[in-house]
Short mmCIF file of C-alpha atoms in Angstrom, two decimals:
data_model
loop_
_atom_site.label_atom_id
_atom_site.label_comp_id
_atom_site.label_asym_id
_atom_site.label_seq_id
_atom_site.Cartn_x
_atom_site.Cartn_y
_atom_site.Cartn_z
CA MET A 289 -255.81 -27.94 89.09
CA SER A 290 -252.35 -27.07 87.94
CA GLY A 291 -251.76 -23.72 86.35
CA GLN A 292 -253.85 -21.77 88.81
CA SER A 293 -252.18 -18.53 89.73
CA ASP A 294 -251.21 -17.67 93.26
CA PRO A 295 -254.49 -17.20 95.13
CA ARG A 296 -253.24 -14.11 96.91
CA GLY A 297 -252.01 -12.25 93.86
CA SER A 298 -254.56 -11.17 91.31
CA THR A 299 -252.14 -11.68 88.45
CA PHE A 300 -252.57 -14.41 85.93
CA SER A 301 -250.00 -17.15 85.65
CA ALA A 302 -248.08 -17.66 82.42
CA ALA A 303 -250.04 -20.87 81.87
CA GLU A 304 -253.32 -19.01 82.25
CA LEU A 305 -252.24 -16.38 79.73
CA GLU A 306 -251.32 -19.14 77.32
CA PHE A 307 -254.73 -20.67 77.92
CA LEU A 308 -256.38 -17.38 76.95
CA ALA A 309 -254.17 -17.02 73.88
CA GLU A 310 -255.13 -20.50 72.70
CA ASP A 311 -258.63 -19.22 72.02
CA GLU A 312 -257.41 -16.81 69.35
CA THR A 313 -258.18 -18.07 65.86
CA ILE A 314 -255.63 -19.06 63.24
CA GLU A 315 -255.81 -20.42 59.72
CA ILE A 316 -255.00 -24.07 59.09
CA VAL A 317 -254.90 -26.26 55.99
CA PRO A 318 -256.15 -29.69 57.03
CA ASN A 319 -255.07 -32.87 55.27
CA LEU A 320 -257.94 -34.92 56.56
CA ARG A 321 -261.66 -35.07 56.06
CA MET A 322 -263.67 -34.39 59.17
CA GLU A 323 -267.21 -33.24 59.80
CA ARG A 324 -268.08 -29.93 61.39
CA LEU A 325 -267.26 -29.73 65.10
CA SER A 326 -269.96 -28.14 67.27
CA LEU A 327 -267.97 -27.24 70.35
CA ILE A 328 -268.92 -25.23 73.41
CA CYS A 329 -266.62 -22.45 72.23
CA GLY A 330 -268.16 -22.38 68.75
CA ASP A 331 -268.62 -24.31 65.51
CA PHE A 332 -265.59 -25.11 63.36
CA GLY A 333 -265.07 -26.91 60.11
CA PRO A 334 -266.08 -28.90 58.12
CA PHE A 335 -262.53 -29.93 57.35
CA ARG A 336 -261.59 -30.85 53.81
CA PRO A 337 -258.06 -31.62 52.59
CA GLN A 338 -256.29 -28.54 51.17
CA ILE A 339 -259.17 -26.21 52.03
CA ALA A 340 -258.06 -23.57 54.52
CA THR A 341 -260.26 -22.92 57.55
CA GLN A 342 -260.19 -20.85 60.74
CA VAL A 343 -259.90 -22.61 64.10
CA PRO A 344 -258.78 -21.69 67.63
CA ILE A 345 -255.08 -22.21 68.23
CA TRP A 346 -255.58 -25.06 70.69
CA LEU A 347 -257.48 -26.97 68.02
CA ALA A 348 -254.85 -26.16 65.40
CA VAL A 349 -252.05 -27.36 67.68
CA ALA A 350 -253.93 -30.55 68.55
CA LEU A 351 -254.37 -31.36 64.85
CA LYS A 352 -250.80 -30.36 64.08
CA LYS A 353 -249.40 -32.65 66.75
CA ARG A 354 -251.16 -35.55 65.09
CA GLY A 355 -249.88 -34.48 61.67
CA LYS A 356 -253.36 -33.67 60.42
CA CYS A 357 -252.82 -30.11 59.23
CA THR A 358 -250.37 -27.37 58.48
CA ILE A 359 -250.71 -24.07 60.31
CA ARG A 360 -250.56 -20.81 58.38
CA PRO A 361 -248.72 -18.37 60.59
CA PRO A 362 -250.55 -15.04 60.99
CA ASP A 363 -249.57 -12.13 58.73
CA TRP A 364 -247.71 -10.26 61.41
CA MET A 365 -245.37 -13.23 61.92
CA SER A 366 -243.45 -12.74 58.66
CA VAL A 367 -239.83 -11.59 58.53
CA GLU A 368 -240.87 -8.57 56.50
CA LYS A 369 -243.59 -7.38 58.90
CA LEU A 370 -241.54 -8.07 61.99
CA THR A 371 -238.53 -6.18 60.59
CA GLN A 372 -240.79 -3.17 60.03
CA VAL A 373 -242.17 -3.46 63.55
CA LEU A 374 -238.71 -3.76 65.06
CA GLU A 375 -237.47 -0.69 63.19
CA ALA A 376 -240.49 1.33 64.22
CA GLU A 377 -240.09 0.21 67.83
CA ARG A 378 -236.46 1.34 67.76
CA ASP A 379 -237.29 4.66 66.11
CA SER A 380 -239.76 5.84 68.67
CA ALA A 381 -238.80 6.23 72.28
CA SER A 382 -242.29 6.19 73.72
CA SER A 383 -244.83 4.73 71.32
CA PHE A 384 -245.52 1.07 70.70
CA GLU A 385 -246.35 -0.70 67.48
CA ALA A 386 -249.65 -2.48 67.12
CA LEU A 387 -249.14 -6.18 67.72
CA PRO A 388 -251.77 -8.74 68.69
CA PHE A 389 -252.69 -8.68 72.38
CA HIS A 390 -251.29 -12.19 72.79
CA TYR A 391 -248.32 -11.93 70.39
CA VAL A 392 -245.82 -13.39 72.85
CA GLU A 393 -247.94 -16.40 73.71
CA ILE A 394 -249.04 -17.07 70.13
CA SER A 395 -245.52 -16.96 68.76
CA ARG A 396 -244.35 -19.20 71.56
CA LEU A 397 -247.10 -21.75 70.90
CA LEU A 398 -246.27 -21.84 67.21
CA PHE A 399 -242.50 -22.08 67.81
CA ASP A 400 -243.10 -25.04 70.09
CA ASP A 401 -245.44 -27.05 67.91
CA ALA A 402 -245.40 -25.73 64.37
CA ARG A 403 -241.77 -24.84 63.63
CA ASP A 404 -241.85 -26.41 60.17
CA ASP A 405 -244.83 -24.26 59.14
CA ILE A 406 -243.09 -20.96 59.79
CA PRO A 407 -240.87 -19.73 56.97
CA ASP A 408 -237.42 -18.54 58.23
CA VAL A 409 -238.29 -19.70 61.71
CA TYR A 410 -234.92 -18.74 63.24
CA MET A 411 -235.12 -15.25 61.82
CA VAL A 412 -238.72 -14.82 62.96
CA ARG A 413 -237.83 -16.07 66.39
CA SER A 414 -234.90 -13.73 66.88
CA LEU A 415 -236.91 -10.79 65.53
CA ILE A 416 -239.66 -11.44 68.07
CA GLU A 417 -237.08 -11.74 70.83
CA ASP A 418 -235.57 -8.41 69.77
CA ILE A 419 -238.97 -6.73 69.63
CA LYS A 420 -239.75 -8.03 73.09
CA ASP A 421 -236.45 -6.67 74.44
CA VAL A 422 -236.86 -3.25 72.85
CA ARG A 423 -240.39 -2.95 74.14
CA PHE A 424 -239.48 -4.00 77.65
CA HIS A 425 -236.70 -1.46 77.72
CA LYS A 426 -239.16 1.25 76.70
CA ILE A 427 -241.69 0.06 79.25
CA GLY A 428 -239.03 0.29 81.95
CA THR A 429 -238.22 3.85 80.94
CA GLY A 430 -241.92 4.69 80.78
CA LEU A 431 -242.49 3.44 84.30
CA GLU A 432 -240.00 5.95 85.63
CA LYS A 433 -242.64 8.57 84.88
CA LEU A 434 -244.88 7.13 87.56
CA SER A 435 -245.32 9.78 90.22
CA SER A 436 -247.53 10.88 93.05
CA ARG A 437 -249.60 12.84 90.57
CA THR A 438 -250.41 9.78 88.51
CA TYR A 439 -254.05 8.87 88.84
CA ALA A 440 -254.38 6.63 85.83
CA MET A 441 -251.87 5.03 83.61
CA LYS A 442 -252.36 4.08 80.03
CA LEU A 443 -250.87 0.70 79.19
CA ASN A 444 -251.68 -0.23 75.63
CA LEU A 445 -249.40 -3.23 75.69
CA SER A 446 -249.69 -6.94 75.14
CA ALA A 447 -251.19 -9.34 77.67
CA MET A 448 -247.85 -10.69 78.82
CA GLU A 449 -246.27 -7.26 79.15
CA VAL A 450 -249.20 -5.96 81.17
CA ASN A 451 -249.06 -9.01 83.38
CA VAL A 452 -245.35 -8.62 84.05
CA ILE A 453 -245.53 -4.97 85.06
CA ARG A 454 -248.82 -5.33 86.94
CA PRO A 455 -247.41 -5.84 90.45
CA PHE A 456 -245.11 -2.86 90.07
CA VAL A 457 -247.64 -0.49 88.51
CA THR A 458 -250.55 -1.31 90.77
CA GLY A 459 -248.35 -1.42 93.86
CA GLY A 460 -246.68 1.86 92.98
CA LEU A 461 -249.89 3.69 92.17
CA GLU A 462 -251.48 2.36 95.34
CA THR A 463 -248.63 3.55 97.51
CA PHE A 464 -248.70 6.99 95.93
CA TYR A 465 -252.44 7.08 96.44
CA LYS A 466 -252.08 6.24 100.11
CA LEU A 467 -249.38 8.82 100.66
CA GLY A 468 -251.36 11.51 98.90
CA ASN A 469 -254.64 10.79 100.63
CA PRO A 470 -255.84 13.98 102.33
CA ASP A 471 -258.10 12.04 104.70
CA LEU A 472 -255.16 10.47 106.44
CA ILE A 473 -253.63 13.83 107.16
CA GLN A 474 -256.87 15.27 108.49
CA GLU A 475 -257.34 12.16 110.53
CA SER A 476 -254.32 12.61 112.73
CA SER A 477 -255.10 16.21 113.63
CA ASP A 478 -258.78 16.26 114.47
CA ARG A 479 -259.38 12.93 116.12
CA PRO A 480 -258.86 12.59 119.82
CA GLN A 481 -255.99 10.28 120.60
CA HIS A 482 -256.99 6.91 121.92
CA ARG A 483 -254.78 4.71 123.96
CA ARG A 484 -253.99 3.03 120.72
CA PRO A 485 -254.66 4.78 117.41
CA GLN A 486 -257.65 3.29 115.63
CA PRO A 487 -257.64 2.76 111.92
CA ALA A 488 -259.75 5.28 110.05
CA ASP A 489 -262.99 4.22 108.48
CA ARG A 490 -262.00 5.99 105.30
CA GLY A 491 -258.75 5.58 103.52
CA PRO A 492 -256.34 2.71 103.46
CA ARG A 493 -256.32 0.31 106.35
CA ARG A 494 -253.43 -0.73 108.43
CA GLU A 495 -252.70 -4.41 108.06
CA LEU A 496 -253.32 -5.80 111.49
CA ARG A 497 -253.03 -9.44 110.80
CA ARG A 498 -250.40 -11.38 108.97
CA MET B 291 -276.21 -24.04 90.56
CA GLU B 292 -278.80 -21.79 92.08
CA SER B 293 -278.07 -18.34 93.26
CA GLY B 294 -279.20 -16.33 96.20
CA SER B 295 -280.36 -13.70 93.78
CA ASP B 296 -280.76 -13.59 90.05
CA LYS B 297 -279.06 -10.33 89.25
CA GLY B 298 -276.17 -12.07 87.46
CA THR B 299 -275.42 -12.20 83.75
CA GLY B 300 -278.01 -9.67 82.81
CA GLY B 301 -275.36 -7.04 83.47
CA PHE B 302 -273.69 -7.58 80.15
CA SER B 303 -276.72 -7.55 77.93
CA ALA B 304 -278.03 -4.12 78.86
CA MET B 305 -275.22 -2.20 77.19
CA ASP B 306 -274.00 -4.56 74.48
CA ASP B 307 -275.00 -3.78 70.94
CA TYR B 308 -276.91 -6.37 69.08
CA GLU B 309 -273.85 -7.33 67.08
CA THR B 310 -271.63 -8.20 70.01
CA LEU B 311 -274.54 -9.92 71.67
CA ILE B 312 -275.16 -12.45 68.96
CA SER B 313 -271.46 -13.11 68.40
CA THR B 314 -270.72 -13.71 72.08
CA THR B 315 -270.83 -17.32 73.18
CA ASP B 316 -271.24 -18.52 76.73
CA ALA B 317 -267.62 -19.63 76.59
CA ASP B 318 -266.61 -15.99 75.99
CA LEU B 319 -268.90 -14.76 78.75
CA LEU B 320 -267.50 -17.31 81.15
CA LYS B 321 -263.97 -16.31 80.25
CA ARG B 322 -264.81 -12.67 80.87
CA SER B 323 -266.42 -13.39 84.23
CA TRP B 324 -263.44 -15.52 85.21
CA ARG B 325 -260.98 -12.75 84.36
CA ASN B 326 -263.00 -10.10 86.15
CA GLU B 327 -263.40 -12.28 89.21
CA LYS B 328 -259.70 -13.07 89.29
CA ALA B 329 -258.60 -9.47 88.94
CA ALA B 330 -261.17 -7.71 91.13
CA PRO B 331 -260.22 -7.14 94.75
CA GLU B 332 -263.72 -7.87 96.08
CA ILE B 333 -266.21 -10.60 95.32
CA LEU B 334 -268.46 -9.87 92.34
CA GLN B 335 -272.05 -10.81 91.65
CA PHE B 336 -272.38 -14.55 91.10
CA GLU B 337 -273.22 -15.23 87.46
CA SER B 338 -275.96 -17.70 88.25
CA SER B 339 -277.60 -18.21 84.88
CA LEU B 340 -274.27 -18.24 83.04
CA VAL B 341 -272.90 -20.89 85.39
CA GLU B 342 -276.05 -22.90 85.03
CA ARG B 343 -275.94 -22.73 81.24
CA SER B 344 -272.26 -23.69 81.18
CA ARG B 345 -272.91 -26.67 83.44
CA ALA B 346 -275.75 -27.80 81.22
CA GLN B 347 -273.55 -27.47 78.14
CA ILE B 348 -270.72 -29.43 79.71
CA GLN B 349 -273.11 -32.18 80.67
CA LEU B 350 -274.64 -32.26 77.22
CA MET B 351 -271.21 -32.46 75.62
CA GLU B 352 -270.13 -35.24 77.92
CA GLU B 353 -273.18 -37.23 76.88
CA THR B 354 -272.39 -36.55 73.24
CA VAL B 355 -268.83 -37.76 73.69
CA GLU B 356 -270.08 -40.93 75.34
CA GLU B 357 -272.41 -41.56 72.43
CA PHE B 358 -269.52 -41.01 70.02
CA MET B 359 -267.41 -43.54 71.88
CA ASN B 360 -270.16 -46.12 71.79
CA SER B 361 -270.87 -45.56 68.12
CA GLY B 362 -267.21 -45.94 67.20
CA GLU B 363 -266.67 -42.35 66.04
CA ASP B 364 -263.19 -41.35 64.89
CA PRO B 365 -261.01 -41.16 68.05
CA LEU B 366 -259.52 -37.87 66.84
CA THR B 367 -262.92 -36.19 66.76
CA VAL B 368 -263.73 -37.58 70.18
CA SER B 369 -260.48 -36.28 71.65
CA LEU B 370 -261.12 -32.81 70.18
CA TYR B 371 -264.56 -32.70 71.78
CA GLN B 372 -263.00 -33.87 75.03
CA MET B 373 -260.40 -31.10 74.89
CA ASP B 374 -263.13 -28.53 74.40
CA ILE B 375 -264.98 -29.89 77.44
CA ASP B 376 -261.78 -29.86 79.49
CA ARG B 377 -261.15 -26.22 78.67
CA THR B 378 -264.65 -25.17 79.70
CA VAL B 379 -264.50 -27.27 82.86
CA PHE B 380 -261.19 -25.62 83.77
CA LEU B 381 -262.70 -22.15 83.37
CA LEU B 382 -265.76 -22.99 85.40
CA ARG B 383 -263.76 -24.63 88.18
CA SER B 384 -261.27 -21.83 88.35
CA TYR B 385 -264.10 -19.28 88.45
CA LEU B 386 -265.83 -21.02 91.36
CA ARG B 387 -262.55 -21.64 93.14
CA THR B 388 -261.48 -18.01 92.87
CA ARG B 389 -264.74 -17.06 94.52
CA LEU B 390 -264.27 -19.56 97.32
CA GLN B 391 -260.81 -18.14 97.98
CA LYS B 392 -262.29 -14.67 98.28
CA ILE B 393 -265.05 -15.91 100.55
CA GLU B 394 -262.51 -17.57 102.84
CA LYS B 395 -260.46 -14.43 102.97
CA PHE B 396 -263.25 -11.91 103.57
CA MET B 397 -265.87 -14.09 105.26
CA PHE B 398 -266.60 -11.81 108.23
CA HIS B 399 -266.75 -8.75 106.02
CA ILE B 400 -269.07 -10.45 103.53
CA GLN B 401 -271.28 -11.69 106.34
CA LYS B 402 -271.94 -8.26 107.80
CA THR B 403 -272.40 -6.50 104.45
CA ALA B 404 -275.81 -7.33 103.05
CA ASP B 405 -274.90 -6.23 99.54
CA LEU B 406 -271.91 -8.57 99.42
CA TRP B 407 -273.82 -11.43 101.01
CA SER B 408 -276.45 -11.24 98.29
CA ARG B 409 -273.76 -11.63 95.63
CA LEU B 410 -273.08 -15.22 96.72
CA SER B 411 -274.87 -18.22 95.34
CA ARG B 412 -276.87 -20.32 97.77
CA GLN B 413 -274.12 -22.92 97.94
CA GLU B 414 -271.55 -20.22 98.53
CA GLN B 415 -273.66 -18.78 101.34
CA LYS B 416 -273.78 -22.19 102.93
CA PHE B 417 -270.02 -22.53 102.53
CA ALA B 418 -269.47 -19.07 104.03
CA LYS B 419 -271.70 -19.83 107.00
CA ARG B 420 -269.83 -23.02 107.77
CA SER B 421 -266.42 -21.36 107.36
CA ILE B 422 -267.46 -18.56 109.68
CA GLU B 423 -268.65 -20.98 112.34
CA ASP B 424 -265.45 -22.98 112.11
CA MET B 425 -263.26 -19.91 112.20
CA GLU B 426 -265.10 -18.44 115.19
CA LYS B 427 -264.81 -21.71 117.03
CA HIS B 428 -261.16 -22.05 116.18
CA LEU B 429 -260.27 -18.51 117.23
CA ASP B 430 -262.24 -18.89 120.42
CA GLN B 431 -260.72 -22.22 121.41
CA SER B 432 -257.16 -21.43 120.53
CA VAL B 433 -256.82 -17.83 121.73
CA LEU B 434 -259.79 -15.69 122.57
CA SER B 435 -261.23 -17.77 125.43
CA LYS B 436 -257.91 -17.39 127.26
CA LEU B 437 -257.88 -13.59 127.03
CA PRO B 438 -259.55 -11.14 129.42
CA ASP B 439 -263.18 -10.27 128.63
CA TRP B 440 -262.15 -6.96 127.12
CA TYR B 441 -260.35 -8.73 124.27
CA LYS B 442 -262.66 -11.66 123.58
CA SER B 443 -264.30 -10.48 120.35
CA HIS B 444 -263.04 -11.95 117.11
CA LEU B 445 -264.13 -8.78 115.31
CA LYS B 446 -262.50 -6.14 117.50
CA GLN B 447 -259.02 -5.61 118.80
CA SER B 448 -260.34 -4.61 122.19
CA GLY B 449 -263.39 -3.10 123.88
CA THR B 450 -262.25 0.41 122.97
CA SER B 451 -262.58 -0.26 119.26
CA GLU B 452 -265.49 1.64 117.86
CA GLU B 453 -265.67 -0.53 114.77
CA ASP B 454 -264.82 -4.04 113.76
CA ASP B 455 -261.13 -3.53 113.20
CA MET B 456 -260.07 -7.16 113.08
CA VAL B 457 -262.06 -7.94 109.97
CA THR B 458 -260.15 -8.32 106.73
CA GLU B 459 -261.71 -6.15 104.06
CA PRO B 460 -260.94 -6.07 100.35
CA LYS B 461 -258.85 -3.09 99.31
CA LEU B 462 -261.19 -1.17 97.06
CA ASP B 463 -258.53 1.51 96.70
CA ALA B 464 -256.34 -0.99 94.89
CA PHE B 465 -255.41 -0.27 91.31
CA VAL B 466 -256.52 -2.69 88.64
CA ILE B 467 -255.73 -2.97 84.97
CA CYS B 468 -258.71 -2.79 82.69
CA ARG B 469 -259.52 -2.70 79.01
CA SER B 470 -262.46 -0.90 77.45
CA ARG B 471 -264.68 -2.75 75.08
CA LYS B 472 -265.77 0.37 73.29
CA PHE B 473 -265.41 4.11 73.66
CA VAL B 474 -266.03 5.27 77.20
CA GLY B 475 -266.01 9.04 77.45
CA GLY B 476 -265.63 11.29 80.44
CA LEU B 477 -264.51 8.54 82.74
CA PRO B 478 -264.35 9.88 86.27
CA VAL B 479 -260.89 8.92 87.36
CA ASP B 480 -261.04 10.38 90.78
CA ASP B 481 -263.32 9.16 93.47
CA ARG B 482 -264.23 12.67 94.46
CA GLN B 483 -265.79 13.18 91.09
CA VAL B 484 -267.91 10.10 91.40
CA ASN B 485 -269.38 10.97 94.73
CA ASN B 486 -269.03 14.72 94.44
CA MET B 487 -267.98 14.54 98.04
CA SER B 488 -267.57 17.51 100.26
CA PHE B 489 -264.15 16.67 101.60
CA TYR B 490 -262.58 17.74 98.35
CA LYS B 491 -259.95 20.24 99.40
CA LYS B 492 -258.16 22.83 97.39
CA GLY B 493 -254.53 22.09 96.99
CA TRP B 494 -255.09 18.37 96.88
CA GLY B 495 -257.20 18.52 93.81
CA ASP B 496 -254.69 18.86 91.00
CA TYR B 497 -254.68 15.25 89.97
CA ILE B 498 -253.22 14.68 86.60
CA ILE B 499 -253.59 11.76 84.35
CA TYR B 500 -250.19 10.95 83.17
CA SER B 501 -249.74 8.66 80.28
CA LYS B 502 -246.39 7.99 78.74
CA VAL B 503 -246.81 4.38 77.82
CA LYS B 504 -248.98 4.03 74.80
CA MET B 505 -249.37 2.32 71.52
CA LYS B 506 -251.21 4.59 69.13
CA LYS B 507 -249.04 7.33 67.71
CA LYS B 508 -251.97 9.64 67.09
CA LEU B 509 -252.50 9.76 70.80
CA ASP B 510 -249.04 11.18 71.44
CA LYS B 511 -250.58 14.52 72.21
CA PHE B 512 -252.65 12.86 74.86
CA CYS B 513 -249.86 12.73 77.36
CA GLY B 514 -250.13 15.44 79.91
CA GLU B 515 -253.21 16.87 81.50
CA GLU B 516 -256.66 15.64 80.74
CA ASN B 517 -259.45 15.16 83.16
CA PRO B 518 -261.80 13.35 83.01
CA LEU B 519 -260.48 10.49 80.96
CA ASP B 520 -261.63 9.22 77.58
CA MET B 521 -261.02 5.58 76.81
CA TYR B 522 -261.13 4.28 73.26
CA ALA B 523 -262.05 0.70 72.41
CA GLY B 524 -259.18 -1.59 73.29
CA ASP B 525 -257.35 0.93 75.46
CA ILE B 526 -255.76 -0.50 78.57
CA TYR B 527 -255.43 1.55 81.72
CA ALA B 528 -254.35 1.09 85.29
CA LEU B 529 -257.12 2.71 87.33
CA ARG B 530 -258.39 2.66 90.86
CA TYR B 531 -260.91 -0.15 91.28
CA LYS B 532 -263.35 1.97 93.25
CA SER B 533 -263.65 4.62 90.57
CA ILE B 534 -264.47 2.19 87.74
CA LYS B 535 -266.48 -0.37 89.67
CA PRO B 536 -269.85 0.53 88.06
CA LEU B 537 -268.33 0.26 84.60
CA ILE B 538 -267.09 -3.25 85.31
CA GLU B 539 -270.47 -4.26 86.64
CA SER B 540 -272.19 -2.90 83.54
CA GLY B 541 -269.69 -4.67 81.30
CA GLN B 542 -268.19 -1.58 79.64
CA LEU B 543 -264.76 -2.34 81.01
CA ASP B 544 -263.06 -5.70 81.40
CA LEU B 545 -260.37 -6.41 83.92
CA VAL B 546 -257.28 -7.95 82.39
#
């Protein structure tokens, strides 16, 4: 099936992250009459014209594409809120503002399919772009703190941001862990030397194949 | 789908409060298992009853959709139901497929580790057995049969190897990114704390949790030294898989 991430990497693909974000709920105002939907992922509706209701984003987008509803963008997606967030992000060098876990994916989905439902869509869009840039710059600076003494790293970021820095963070921490592993150092001194050094039963393994 | 053992799914219920339990659908559980399976370096316990329930639900929904089509239900409604089925089918397929990829990669290791073997479903065990046979045959025919006796094993580099050093094993030392579902206090970050092992040596012990990247301002003071680690609900950390493995199995932490 398309959209599967690389089997060797444990990271999620962008399409898979979008898939996860599509399960977040959003408010819509339907313009059709439809009975309650009893889906595997939950019950939604009944849908009555002009009566707002909560549905998952994938359902909202499907209805929107057929012109059957308007989507109410979430509170955080207003020019006012986003301006505040952007200012706060710029003010602090190390802390991050609270945004939904899937803010990048949600805003992208709504920009693609519900442009006319977002007030000041160009402004909102450029604000989100700016916020993304500021945050990534801070993340980059934060990652410089990674060192051999790092045993855990707090990453209260959004899904997409975590996914982007994952290979670097996990790879970096792993390498530091290997280099700092006391077992490896003991290993070389108190084991008799074989014709060919054998990998230790503890500690990181040498990649023999590939 | 039947499983070789029925340890699955129950893992979540033991710790969940009543509230989260009743508000969690199988779709959510399946999503969580899918994410954990995708992000964990080793193969996890097969979620037999969850998979079975999901399959039953998919089948039921497909029958419903067919009935709708025959009874001339609004095509829009039908297509929405179909989309919901497609999403669940994707999750289930991807979950099973991720497991098959892991089985293919670590088949010899899984075979000789009883604990890992018991995590597979019956079908997966059958699949693993066949893959192992094929791989052994292939290695033997293409290379090993042409080598001197000393080097004929597909598990060892040569006769001097004390252990099976040609078997790919999952890297349990790998770091993973996880999110806590609720407060988890006193998290042992270092392996040595978990096992209380004797090879802890002075001089190597000053491990520091360093956190500079964070969201909540009130936690600014947190950066610096703190051991063991407290995780608040929704916190995301990069941690070593081995040290948090039990917490993932009990459902307190989710891999993201």
